[in-house]
C-alpha cells in the first residue's frame, strides 16, 4: 500500500510539473507573438508622404466649424442659412485621401458654391504684401471687406491643410510648399477664392500695396497681380484706388510715381479701369502710428515748422 500511495503522489507531481511547463511555454509564445506582431509593422500610422511646409492644422474640423458658426451666427446673422456642417464636409472632400500635388479648382467647386455670398459694391479691399495692415484696417473700419472678411477667407485664414493617399487621409505632419508643387490644396484654394472675390467686386475697389518693398510694390506674379486684376469685371468695376503704404521709419522704396505702379496703371487702363494712387493714405497711416506715435510722419501737422 505505501508503495502505491507513493507512486500516485509522484504521478500527481509530474502532472503538476507538466502543467506548469505548458503554461510557461504558452506565456512565452504569447509574448513572442505579440512582439512579432507589433514590430513586424511599420511604427505608428502608415508612412505618409513628407513635405517641407507645416502639416494640417490640428483639430482642423473644429477650427473650421467654429469659425463658420462664429461667422454666420454671430458676425453676419444675415447669412444664417449657411450649412456649416456641409461646408466642412465639402472642404474635407476636396483634399482627403488625395495626393496633395494633384488638387484642382474642380475639387473646390462644391465648397465655393456653398460658402460664397454677396459683397456690397465699393467695399472690396485687395492687398499685396500688406496682410497685417490691411486686416488691422478692416477691423477698425467695418466699411471694407478683404477676402479674409468673407466667410471663405475667414474660415481658411492662417490655417493649413493637405491630404495623403494613406489612412487617415489627412497629413498632420507636413504639407507641400508652393515650391514643391503649385497644385497643393492651400495654394489652389487661395487662387480660386481670390478669383471669385475679384469677379464679385463692383463699383470702386481699393488695393493696399507696400511701398517699402525693394523689388517694387506691384508684383506681376503675386495673387493680386496675376489673378485678381485680371478677374475684375470692367462692366461692374469703375475704378481702382491704390493706397501705397510705407512702413513708418522704413525704406520708401517706391512712391505712386514709381516703376511698378506705372506697370499696374497701364494694365488697369488697358482693361478700361480708372486708377488713382495715394501715398500713405492717412486713415491707414494713423493705424500704423498707433505703434509709432512719436515718429515725425505721425505728427498731426507734418508740414509745420517748429515754433520759435
Ligand atoms: O499674392 P498676394 O499677396 O498678392 O495675395 C493677396 C491677394 C489679396 O488681395 C487677397 O484677396 O490675394 C488674396 N489672398 C488672400 O486673401 C490670402 N490670405 C492668405 C491671397 N493669398 C492669401 N493668403 C496667403 O498669403 C496665401 O498663402 C498666399 O500665397 C499669400 C499671399 O500673400 P502676398 O504675396 O502678400
mmCIF file of C-alpha atoms and ligand atoms in Angstrom:
data_model
loop_
_atom_site.group_PDB
_atom_site.id
_atom_site.type_symbol
_atom_site.label_atom_id
_atom_site.label_comp_id
_atom_site.label_asym_id
_atom_site.label_seq_id
_atom_site.Cartn_x
_atom_site.Cartn_y
_atom_site.Cartn_z
ATOM 1 C CA UNK A 1 0.000 0.000 0.000
ATOM 2 C CA UNK A 2 2.643 2.593 0.970
ATOM 3 C CA UNK A 3 4.342 1.872 -2.360
ATOM 4 C CA UNK A 4 1.079 2.549 -4.251
ATOM 5 C CA UNK A 5 0.498 5.799 -2.331
ATOM 6 C CA UNK A 6 3.998 6.927 -3.238
ATOM 7 C CA UNK A 7 3.570 6.339 -6.966
ATOM 8 C CA UNK A 8 0.234 8.225 -7.048
ATOM 9 C CA UNK A 9 1.896 11.209 -5.429
ATOM 10 C CA UNK A 10 4.735 11.066 -7.940
ATOM 11 C CA UNK A 11 2.212 10.983 -10.815
ATOM 12 C CA UNK A 12 0.377 13.999 -9.336
ATOM 13 C CA UNK A 13 3.647 15.907 -9.075
ATOM 14 C CA UNK A 14 4.565 15.010 -12.649
ATOM 15 C CA UNK A 15 1.142 16.213 -13.962
ATOM 16 C CA UNK A 16 1.522 19.479 -11.997
ATOM 17 C CA UNK A 17 5.046 19.989 -13.327
ATOM 18 C CA UNK A 18 3.993 19.305 -16.928
ATOM 19 C CA UNK A 19 1.050 21.720 -16.488
ATOM 20 C CA UNK A 20 3.336 24.474 -15.226
ATOM 21 C CA UNK A 21 5.800 23.895 -18.087
ATOM 22 C CA UNK A 22 2.981 24.011 -20.678
ATOM 23 C CA UNK A 23 1.610 27.220 -19.110
ATOM 24 C CA UNK A 24 5.039 28.849 -19.146
ATOM 25 C CA UNK A 25 5.608 27.799 -22.750
ATOM 26 C CA UNK A 26 2.216 29.284 -23.760
ATOM 27 C CA UNK A 27 3.115 32.506 -21.962
ATOM 28 C CA UNK A 28 6.491 32.767 -23.710
ATOM 29 C CA UNK A 29 4.824 32.030 -27.070
ATOM 30 C CA UNK A 30 2.223 34.754 -26.471
ATOM 31 C CA UNK A 31 4.924 37.312 -25.630
ATOM 32 C CA UNK A 32 6.986 36.343 -28.713
ATOM 33 C CA UNK A 33 3.900 36.504 -30.971
ATOM 34 C CA UNK A 34 2.860 39.888 -29.591
ATOM 35 C CA UNK A 35 6.313 41.346 -30.165
ATOM 36 C CA UNK A 36 6.446 39.948 -33.732
ATOM 37 C CA UNK A 37 3.027 41.435 -34.490
ATOM 38 C CA UNK A 38 3.869 44.920 -33.166
ATOM 39 C CA UNK A 39 7.396 45.100 -34.557
ATOM 40 C CA UNK A 40 6.596 43.469 -37.893
ATOM 41 C CA UNK A 41 4.512 46.505 -38.989
ATOM 42 C CA UNK A 42 5.965 49.986 -39.540
ATOM 43 C CA UNK A 43 5.775 52.027 -36.346
ATOM 44 C CA UNK A 44 2.696 54.210 -35.630
ATOM 45 C CA UNK A 45 0.454 55.126 -38.566
ATOM 46 C CA UNK A 46 1.466 54.040 -42.077
ATOM 47 C CA UNK A 47 4.151 56.133 -43.788
ATOM 48 C CA UNK A 48 2.824 59.452 -45.025
ATOM 49 C CA UNK A 49 4.466 61.489 -47.781
ATOM 50 C CA UNK A 50 6.958 64.003 -46.406
ATOM 51 C CA UNK A 51 6.915 67.714 -47.369
ATOM 52 C CA UNK A 52 8.642 70.964 -46.410
ATOM 53 C CA UNK A 53 5.738 73.062 -45.122
ATOM 54 C CA UNK A 54 3.851 72.713 -41.835
ATOM 55 C CA UNK A 55 1.229 69.985 -41.710
ATOM 56 C CA UNK A 56 -2.551 70.217 -41.425
ATOM 57 C CA UNK A 57 -3.669 72.404 -38.510
ATOM 58 C CA UNK A 58 -4.539 70.218 -35.514
ATOM 59 C CA UNK A 59 -8.287 69.914 -34.878
ATOM 60 C CA UNK A 60 -8.954 71.281 -38.376
ATOM 61 C CA UNK A 61 -12.595 70.191 -38.288
ATOM 62 C CA UNK A 62 -13.269 72.013 -35.010
ATOM 63 C CA UNK A 63 -11.400 75.132 -36.201
ATOM 64 C CA UNK A 64 -13.341 75.328 -39.498
ATOM 65 C CA UNK A 65 -16.701 74.545 -37.903
ATOM 66 C CA UNK A 66 -16.111 77.006 -35.050
ATOM 67 C CA UNK A 67 -15.103 79.793 -37.430
ATOM 68 C CA UNK A 68 -18.022 79.043 -39.739
ATOM 69 C CA UNK A 69 -20.598 79.151 -36.916
ATOM 70 C CA UNK A 70 -18.998 82.282 -35.475
ATOM 71 C CA UNK A 71 -19.167 83.996 -38.875
ATOM 72 C CA UNK A 72 -22.738 83.072 -39.801
ATOM 73 C CA UNK A 73 -24.317 83.128 -36.334
ATOM 74 C CA UNK A 74 -22.534 85.926 -34.503
ATOM 75 C CA UNK A 75 -20.878 88.220 -37.057
ATOM 76 C CA UNK A 76 -23.146 88.060 -40.092
ATOM 77 C CA UNK A 77 -26.504 86.749 -38.931
ATOM 78 C CA UNK A 78 -27.938 87.631 -42.372
ATOM 79 C CA UNK A 79 -26.055 84.507 -43.572
ATOM 80 C CA UNK A 80 -27.797 82.266 -41.019
ATOM 81 C CA UNK A 81 -28.947 79.813 -43.692
ATOM 82 C CA UNK A 82 -25.376 78.642 -44.448
ATOM 83 C CA UNK A 83 -24.892 74.971 -43.552
ATOM 84 C CA UNK A 84 -21.556 74.838 -41.719
ATOM 85 C CA UNK A 85 -21.517 71.031 -41.486
ATOM 86 C CA UNK A 86 -21.936 70.724 -45.255
ATOM 87 C CA UNK A 87 -19.295 73.415 -45.759
ATOM 88 C CA UNK A 88 -16.811 71.452 -43.625
ATOM 89 C CA UNK A 89 -17.653 68.195 -45.462
ATOM 90 C CA UNK A 90 -17.085 69.833 -48.848
ATOM 91 C CA UNK A 91 -13.731 71.275 -47.747
ATOM 92 C CA UNK A 92 -12.696 67.838 -46.439
ATOM 93 C CA UNK A 93 -13.800 66.080 -49.632
ATOM 94 C CA UNK A 94 -11.663 68.478 -51.692
ATOM 95 C CA UNK A 95 -8.404 67.050 -50.316
ATOM 96 C CA UNK A 96 -8.824 63.992 -48.068
ATOM 97 C CA UNK A 97 -7.043 60.812 -49.301
ATOM 98 C CA UNK A 98 -5.750 62.751 -52.350
ATOM 99 C CA UNK A 99 -2.167 63.276 -53.399
ATOM 100 C CA UNK A 100 -1.563 66.876 -52.239
ATOM 101 C CA UNK A 101 0.142 67.815 -55.513
ATOM 102 C CA UNK A 102 -2.856 66.977 -57.685
ATOM 103 C CA UNK A 103 -5.530 69.329 -56.432
ATOM 104 C CA UNK A 104 -7.665 71.158 -58.995
ATOM 105 C CA UNK A 105 -10.174 74.023 -58.927
ATOM 106 C CA UNK A 106 -12.900 71.445 -59.576
ATOM 107 C CA UNK A 107 -12.132 69.843 -56.207
ATOM 108 C CA UNK A 108 -13.222 73.072 -54.506
ATOM 109 C CA UNK A 109 -16.273 73.811 -56.661
ATOM 110 C CA UNK A 110 -18.849 72.458 -54.159
ATOM 111 C CA UNK A 111 -17.211 74.385 -51.290
ATOM 112 C CA UNK A 112 -17.172 77.624 -53.285
ATOM 113 C CA UNK A 113 -20.838 77.278 -54.122
ATOM 114 C CA UNK A 114 -21.848 76.523 -50.521
ATOM 115 C CA UNK A 115 -19.789 79.249 -48.854
ATOM 116 C CA UNK A 116 -19.909 82.219 -51.225
ATOM 117 C CA UNK A 117 -22.103 85.239 -50.509
ATOM 118 C CA UNK A 118 -22.536 88.730 -51.984
ATOM 119 C CA UNK A 119 -20.187 91.626 -51.096
ATOM 120 C CA UNK A 120 -21.562 95.183 -51.208
ATOM 121 C CA UNK A 121 -20.336 97.460 -54.022
ATOM 122 C CA UNK A 122 -17.483 99.918 -53.278
ATOM 123 C CA UNK A 123 -16.328 97.848 -50.303
ATOM 124 C CA UNK A 124 -13.812 95.332 -51.658
ATOM 125 C CA UNK A 125 -10.281 95.800 -50.397
ATOM 126 C CA UNK A 126 -7.459 93.923 -52.152
ATOM 127 C CA UNK A 127 -3.946 93.802 -50.762
ATOM 128 C CA UNK A 128 -0.494 92.528 -51.575
ATOM 129 C CA UNK A 129 2.354 92.281 -49.039
ATOM 130 C CA UNK A 130 0.262 94.246 -46.568
ATOM 131 C CA UNK A 131 -1.595 91.338 -44.988
ATOM 132 C CA UNK A 132 -1.335 92.546 -41.396
ATOM 133 C CA UNK A 133 -2.023 96.247 -42.035
ATOM 134 C CA UNK A 134 -4.945 95.609 -44.408
ATOM 135 C CA UNK A 135 -6.659 93.439 -41.813
ATOM 136 C CA UNK A 136 -5.984 95.836 -38.969
ATOM 137 C CA UNK A 137 -7.656 98.435 -41.142
ATOM 138 C CA UNK A 138 -10.785 96.391 -41.930
ATOM 139 C CA UNK A 139 -11.106 95.534 -38.239
ATOM 140 C CA UNK A 140 -11.147 99.201 -37.306
ATOM 141 C CA UNK A 141 -13.234 100.282 -40.300
ATOM 142 C CA UNK A 142 -16.046 97.829 -40.956
ATOM 143 C CA UNK A 143 -16.773 99.609 -44.216
ATOM 144 C CA UNK A 144 -14.352 97.429 -46.166
ATOM 145 C CA UNK A 145 -14.052 93.706 -46.871
ATOM 146 C CA UNK A 146 -10.871 91.837 -47.639
ATOM 147 C CA UNK A 147 -11.161 88.223 -48.743
ATOM 148 C CA UNK A 148 -10.491 87.210 -45.116
ATOM 149 C CA UNK A 149 -13.568 89.212 -44.110
ATOM 150 C CA UNK A 150 -15.754 86.954 -46.262
ATOM 151 C CA UNK A 151 -16.870 83.545 -44.956
ATOM 152 C CA UNK A 152 -14.474 81.579 -47.176
ATOM 153 C CA UNK A 153 -11.397 83.615 -46.306
ATOM 154 C CA UNK A 154 -12.354 83.881 -42.636
ATOM 155 C CA UNK A 155 -12.503 80.094 -42.277
ATOM 156 C CA UNK A 156 -9.195 79.479 -44.044
ATOM 157 C CA UNK A 157 -7.124 82.383 -42.696
ATOM 158 C CA UNK A 158 -3.737 81.155 -41.391
ATOM 159 C CA UNK A 159 -4.907 77.554 -41.441
ATOM 160 C CA UNK A 160 -3.104 74.757 -43.268
ATOM 161 C CA UNK A 161 -4.443 71.504 -44.697
ATOM 162 C CA UNK A 162 -3.443 68.682 -47.034
ATOM 163 C CA UNK A 163 -4.298 65.070 -47.699
ATOM 164 C CA UNK A 164 -2.390 61.833 -48.181
ATOM 165 C CA UNK A 165 -3.328 58.647 -50.060
ATOM 166 C CA UNK A 166 -2.839 56.506 -46.928
ATOM 167 C CA UNK A 167 -5.096 56.369 -43.862
ATOM 168 C CA UNK A 168 -6.348 58.518 -42.173
ATOM 169 C CA UNK A 169 -6.192 60.556 -45.429
ATOM 170 C CA UNK A 170 -5.043 63.810 -43.773
ATOM 171 C CA UNK A 171 -1.369 64.652 -43.253
ATOM 172 C CA UNK A 172 -0.870 66.403 -39.898
ATOM 173 C CA UNK A 173 2.921 66.182 -40.115
ATOM 174 C CA UNK A 174 3.766 68.114 -43.290
ATOM 175 C CA UNK A 175 2.233 69.681 -46.414
ATOM 176 C CA UNK A 176 3.828 70.701 -49.737
ATOM 177 C CA UNK A 177 5.290 74.179 -50.167
ATOM 178 C CA UNK A 178 4.417 76.134 -53.318
ATOM 179 C CA UNK A 179 7.989 75.500 -54.486
ATOM 180 C CA UNK A 180 7.409 71.719 -54.192
ATOM 181 C CA UNK A 181 4.202 71.772 -56.186
ATOM 182 C CA UNK A 182 1.859 74.555 -57.302
ATOM 183 C CA UNK A 183 -1.268 72.418 -57.213
ATOM 184 C CA UNK A 184 -1.280 71.934 -53.448
ATOM 185 C CA UNK A 185 -4.566 72.253 -51.521
ATOM 186 C CA UNK A 186 -3.831 75.625 -49.870
ATOM 187 C CA UNK A 187 -2.437 77.398 -52.963
ATOM 188 C CA UNK A 188 -5.252 76.153 -55.199
ATOM 189 C CA UNK A 189 -7.758 77.287 -52.581
ATOM 190 C CA UNK A 190 -6.389 80.867 -52.300
ATOM 191 C CA UNK A 191 -6.089 81.232 -56.061
ATOM 192 C CA UNK A 192 -9.671 80.161 -56.618
ATOM 193 C CA UNK A 193 -11.073 82.140 -53.675
ATOM 194 C CA UNK A 194 -9.162 85.243 -54.870
ATOM 195 C CA UNK A 195 -10.502 84.800 -58.406
ATOM 196 C CA UNK A 196 -14.080 84.604 -57.145
ATOM 197 C CA UNK A 197 -13.547 87.552 -54.784
ATOM 198 C CA UNK A 198 -12.328 89.694 -57.707
ATOM 199 C CA UNK A 199 -15.141 88.531 -60.021
ATOM 200 C CA UNK A 200 -17.689 89.547 -57.393
ATOM 201 C CA UNK A 201 -16.325 93.090 -56.886
ATOM 202 C CA UNK A 202 -18.310 96.103 -58.088
ATOM 203 C CA UNK A 203 -18.111 99.904 -58.044
ATOM 204 C CA UNK A 204 -14.854 101.424 -56.795
ATOM 205 C CA UNK A 205 -12.367 98.926 -55.389
ATOM 206 C CA UNK A 206 -9.353 99.616 -53.170
ATOM 207 C CA UNK A 207 -5.956 97.958 -53.086
ATOM 208 C CA UNK A 208 -3.365 98.389 -50.355
ATOM 209 C CA UNK A 209 0.228 97.905 -51.554
ATOM 210 C CA UNK A 210 3.553 98.003 -49.744
ATOM 211 C CA UNK A 211 5.884 100.805 -50.867
ATOM 212 C CA UNK A 212 8.687 99.618 -48.606
ATOM 213 C CA UNK A 213 9.401 96.510 -50.644
ATOM 214 C CA UNK A 214 12.653 96.804 -52.516
ATOM 215 C CA UNK A 215 11.526 94.757 -55.516
ATOM 216 C CA UNK A 216 8.549 97.100 -56.085
ATOM 217 C CA UNK A 217 5.072 97.451 -54.619
ATOM 218 C CA UNK A 218 3.306 95.760 -57.512
ATOM 219 C CA UNK A 219 4.467 92.281 -58.403
ATOM 220 C CA UNK A 220 3.010 90.590 -61.512
ATOM 221 C CA UNK A 221 3.487 87.123 -60.028
ATOM 222 C CA UNK A 222 1.541 87.867 -56.821
ATOM 223 C CA UNK A 223 -2.062 86.692 -56.499
ATOM 224 C CA UNK A 224 -3.175 90.303 -56.783
ATOM 225 C CA UNK A 225 -1.016 90.873 -59.879
ATOM 226 C CA UNK A 226 -1.692 87.595 -61.657
ATOM 227 C CA UNK A 227 -5.259 86.696 -60.670
ATOM 228 C CA UNK A 228 -7.248 89.479 -59.073
ATOM 229 C CA UNK A 229 -6.631 92.345 -61.507
ATOM 230 C CA UNK A 230 -7.456 90.066 -64.449
ATOM 231 C CA UNK A 231 -10.702 88.914 -62.912
ATOM 232 C CA UNK A 232 -12.127 92.350 -62.098
ATOM 233 C CA UNK A 233 -15.108 92.833 -64.357
ATOM 234 C CA UNK A 234 -14.900 96.149 -66.306
ATOM 235 C CA UNK A 235 -18.695 96.140 -66.639
ATOM 236 C CA UNK A 236 -19.054 96.166 -62.861
ATOM 237 C CA UNK A 237 -15.913 97.883 -61.553
ATOM 238 C CA UNK A 238 -15.402 101.554 -62.439
ATOM 239 C CA UNK A 239 -12.168 102.478 -60.666
ATOM 240 C CA UNK A 240 -9.266 101.094 -58.690
ATOM 241 C CA UNK A 241 -7.881 103.218 -55.853
ATOM 242 C CA UNK A 242 -4.349 102.296 -54.830
ATOM 243 C CA UNK A 243 -3.210 103.063 -51.291
ATOM 244 C CA UNK A 244 0.561 102.846 -51.314
ATOM 245 C CA UNK A 245 1.728 102.463 -47.714
ATOM 246 C CA UNK A 246 5.285 102.780 -46.396
ATOM 247 C CA UNK A 247 6.435 101.261 -43.152
ATOM 248 C CA UNK A 248 6.769 104.050 -40.589
ATOM 249 C CA UNK A 249 10.503 104.686 -40.355
ATOM 250 C CA UNK A 250 11.089 102.037 -43.027
ATOM 251 C CA UNK A 251 12.518 102.499 -46.528
ATOM 252 C CA UNK A 252 10.478 104.487 -49.060
ATOM 253 C CA UNK A 253 11.356 102.148 -51.900
ATOM 254 C CA UNK A 254 8.557 103.260 -54.184
ATOM 255 C CA UNK A 255 6.009 106.061 -54.406
ATOM 256 C CA UNK A 256 2.938 106.425 -56.629
ATOM 257 C CA UNK A 257 5.177 107.649 -59.469
ATOM 258 C CA UNK A 258 7.353 104.548 -59.189
ATOM 259 C CA UNK A 259 8.127 101.972 -61.813
ATOM 260 C CA UNK A 260 5.924 99.067 -60.676
ATOM 261 C CA UNK A 261 2.923 101.350 -60.089
ATOM 262 C CA UNK A 262 3.313 102.587 -63.683
ATOM 263 C CA UNK A 263 3.055 98.983 -64.859
ATOM 264 C CA UNK A 264 -0.053 98.426 -62.747
ATOM 265 C CA UNK A 265 -1.536 101.649 -64.123
ATOM 266 C CA UNK A 266 -1.038 100.577 -67.733
ATOM 267 C CA UNK A 267 -2.519 97.098 -67.125
ATOM 268 C CA UNK A 268 -5.599 98.589 -65.467
ATOM 269 C CA UNK A 269 -6.062 101.368 -68.038
ATOM 270 C CA UNK A 270 -5.805 98.856 -70.833
ATOM 271 C CA UNK A 271 -8.651 96.977 -69.165
ATOM 272 C CA UNK A 272 -10.689 100.237 -69.036
ATOM 273 C CA UNK A 273 -10.496 100.919 -65.330
ATOM 274 C CA UNK A 274 -9.776 104.353 -63.900
ATOM 275 C CA UNK A 275 -6.885 104.291 -61.475
ATOM 276 C CA UNK A 276 -5.841 106.640 -58.704
ATOM 277 C CA UNK A 277 -2.895 106.225 -56.367
ATOM 278 C CA UNK A 278 -2.349 107.838 -52.975
ATOM 279 C CA UNK A 279 0.886 107.676 -50.992
ATOM 280 C CA UNK A 280 0.381 106.865 -47.323
ATOM 281 C CA UNK A 281 -3.420 107.073 -47.242
ATOM 282 C CA UNK A 282 -3.915 108.898 -43.967
ATOM 283 C CA UNK A 283 -6.637 106.734 -42.281
ATOM 284 C CA UNK A 284 -4.343 103.711 -42.689
ATOM 285 C CA UNK A 285 -1.225 105.644 -41.712
ATOM 286 C CA UNK A 286 -2.927 106.668 -38.475
ATOM 287 C CA UNK A 287 -3.255 102.969 -37.671
ATOM 288 C CA UNK A 288 0.483 102.499 -38.275
ATOM 289 C CA UNK A 289 1.038 105.434 -35.943
ATOM 290 C CA UNK A 290 -0.591 103.565 -33.063
ATOM 291 C CA UNK A 291 2.720 101.694 -32.834
ATOM 292 C CA UNK A 292 4.933 104.725 -33.664
ATOM 293 C CA UNK A 293 3.219 107.739 -32.090
ATOM 294 C CA UNK A 294 6.442 109.728 -31.740
ATOM 295 C CA UNK A 295 7.602 109.419 -35.349
ATOM 296 C CA UNK A 296 7.640 112.624 -37.462
ATOM 297 C CA UNK A 297 5.250 111.021 -40.015
ATOM 298 C CA UNK A 298 2.757 110.647 -37.198
ATOM 299 C CA UNK A 299 2.657 114.289 -36.130
ATOM 300 C CA UNK A 300 -0.676 115.994 -36.612
ATOM 301 C CA UNK A 301 0.808 118.703 -38.854
ATOM 302 C CA UNK A 302 3.701 117.143 -40.730
ATOM 303 C CA UNK A 303 4.435 120.346 -42.710
ATOM 304 C CA UNK A 304 4.517 122.735 -39.767
ATOM 305 C CA UNK A 305 7.840 124.213 -38.739
ATOM 306 C CA UNK A 306 8.839 124.168 -35.110
ATOM 307 C CA UNK A 307 7.573 127.113 -33.073
ATOM 308 C CA UNK A 308 10.249 129.752 -32.291
HETATM 309 O O1 LIG B 1 -0.043 87.078 -53.528
HETATM 310 P P1 LIG B 1 -0.712 88.262 -52.916
HETATM 311 O O2 LIG B 1 -0.096 88.705 -51.566
HETATM 312 O O3 LIG B 1 -0.821 89.456 -53.802
HETATM 313 O O4 LIG B 1 -2.204 87.856 -52.475
HETATM 314 C C1 LIG B 1 -3.062 88.773 -51.863
HETATM 315 C C2 LIG B 1 -4.401 88.925 -52.574
HETATM 316 C C3 LIG B 1 -5.373 89.641 -51.659
HETATM 317 O O5 LIG B 1 -5.955 90.760 -52.304
HETATM 318 C C4 LIG B 1 -6.374 88.586 -51.247
HETATM 319 O O6 LIG B 1 -7.661 88.881 -51.782
HETATM 320 O O7 LIG B 1 -4.932 87.640 -52.839
HETATM 321 C C5 LIG B 1 -5.910 87.261 -51.858
HETATM 322 N N1 LIG B 1 -5.241 86.332 -50.899
HETATM 323 C C6 LIG B 1 -5.680 86.138 -49.615
HETATM 324 O O8 LIG B 1 -6.720 86.655 -49.212
HETATM 325 C C7 LIG B 1 -4.847 85.381 -48.744
HETATM 326 N N2 LIG B 1 -4.909 85.117 -47.432
HETATM 327 C C8 LIG B 1 -3.823 84.441 -47.110
HETATM 328 C C9 LIG B 1 -4.122 85.670 -51.333
HETATM 329 N N3 LIG B 1 -3.341 84.953 -50.541
HETATM 330 C C10 LIG B 1 -3.693 84.834 -49.229
HETATM 331 N N4 LIG B 1 -3.082 84.263 -48.184
HETATM 332 C C11 LIG B 1 -1.757 83.657 -48.193
HETATM 333 O O9 LIG B 1 -0.807 84.723 -48.415
HETATM 334 C C12 LIG B 1 -1.554 82.656 -49.318
HETATM 335 O O10 LIG B 1 -0.808 81.577 -48.799
HETATM 336 C C13 LIG B 1 -0.743 83.389 -50.351
HETATM 337 O O11 LIG B 1 0.195 82.589 -51.025
HETATM 338 C C14 LIG B 1 -0.047 84.506 -49.603
HETATM 339 C C15 LIG B 1 -0.057 85.718 -50.494
HETATM 340 O O12 LIG B 1 0.367 86.870 -49.867
HETATM 341 P P2 LIG B 1 1.019 88.108 -50.654
HETATM 342 O O13 LIG B 1 2.175 87.666 -51.500
HETATM 343 O O14 LIG B 1 1.293 89.183 -49.646
#
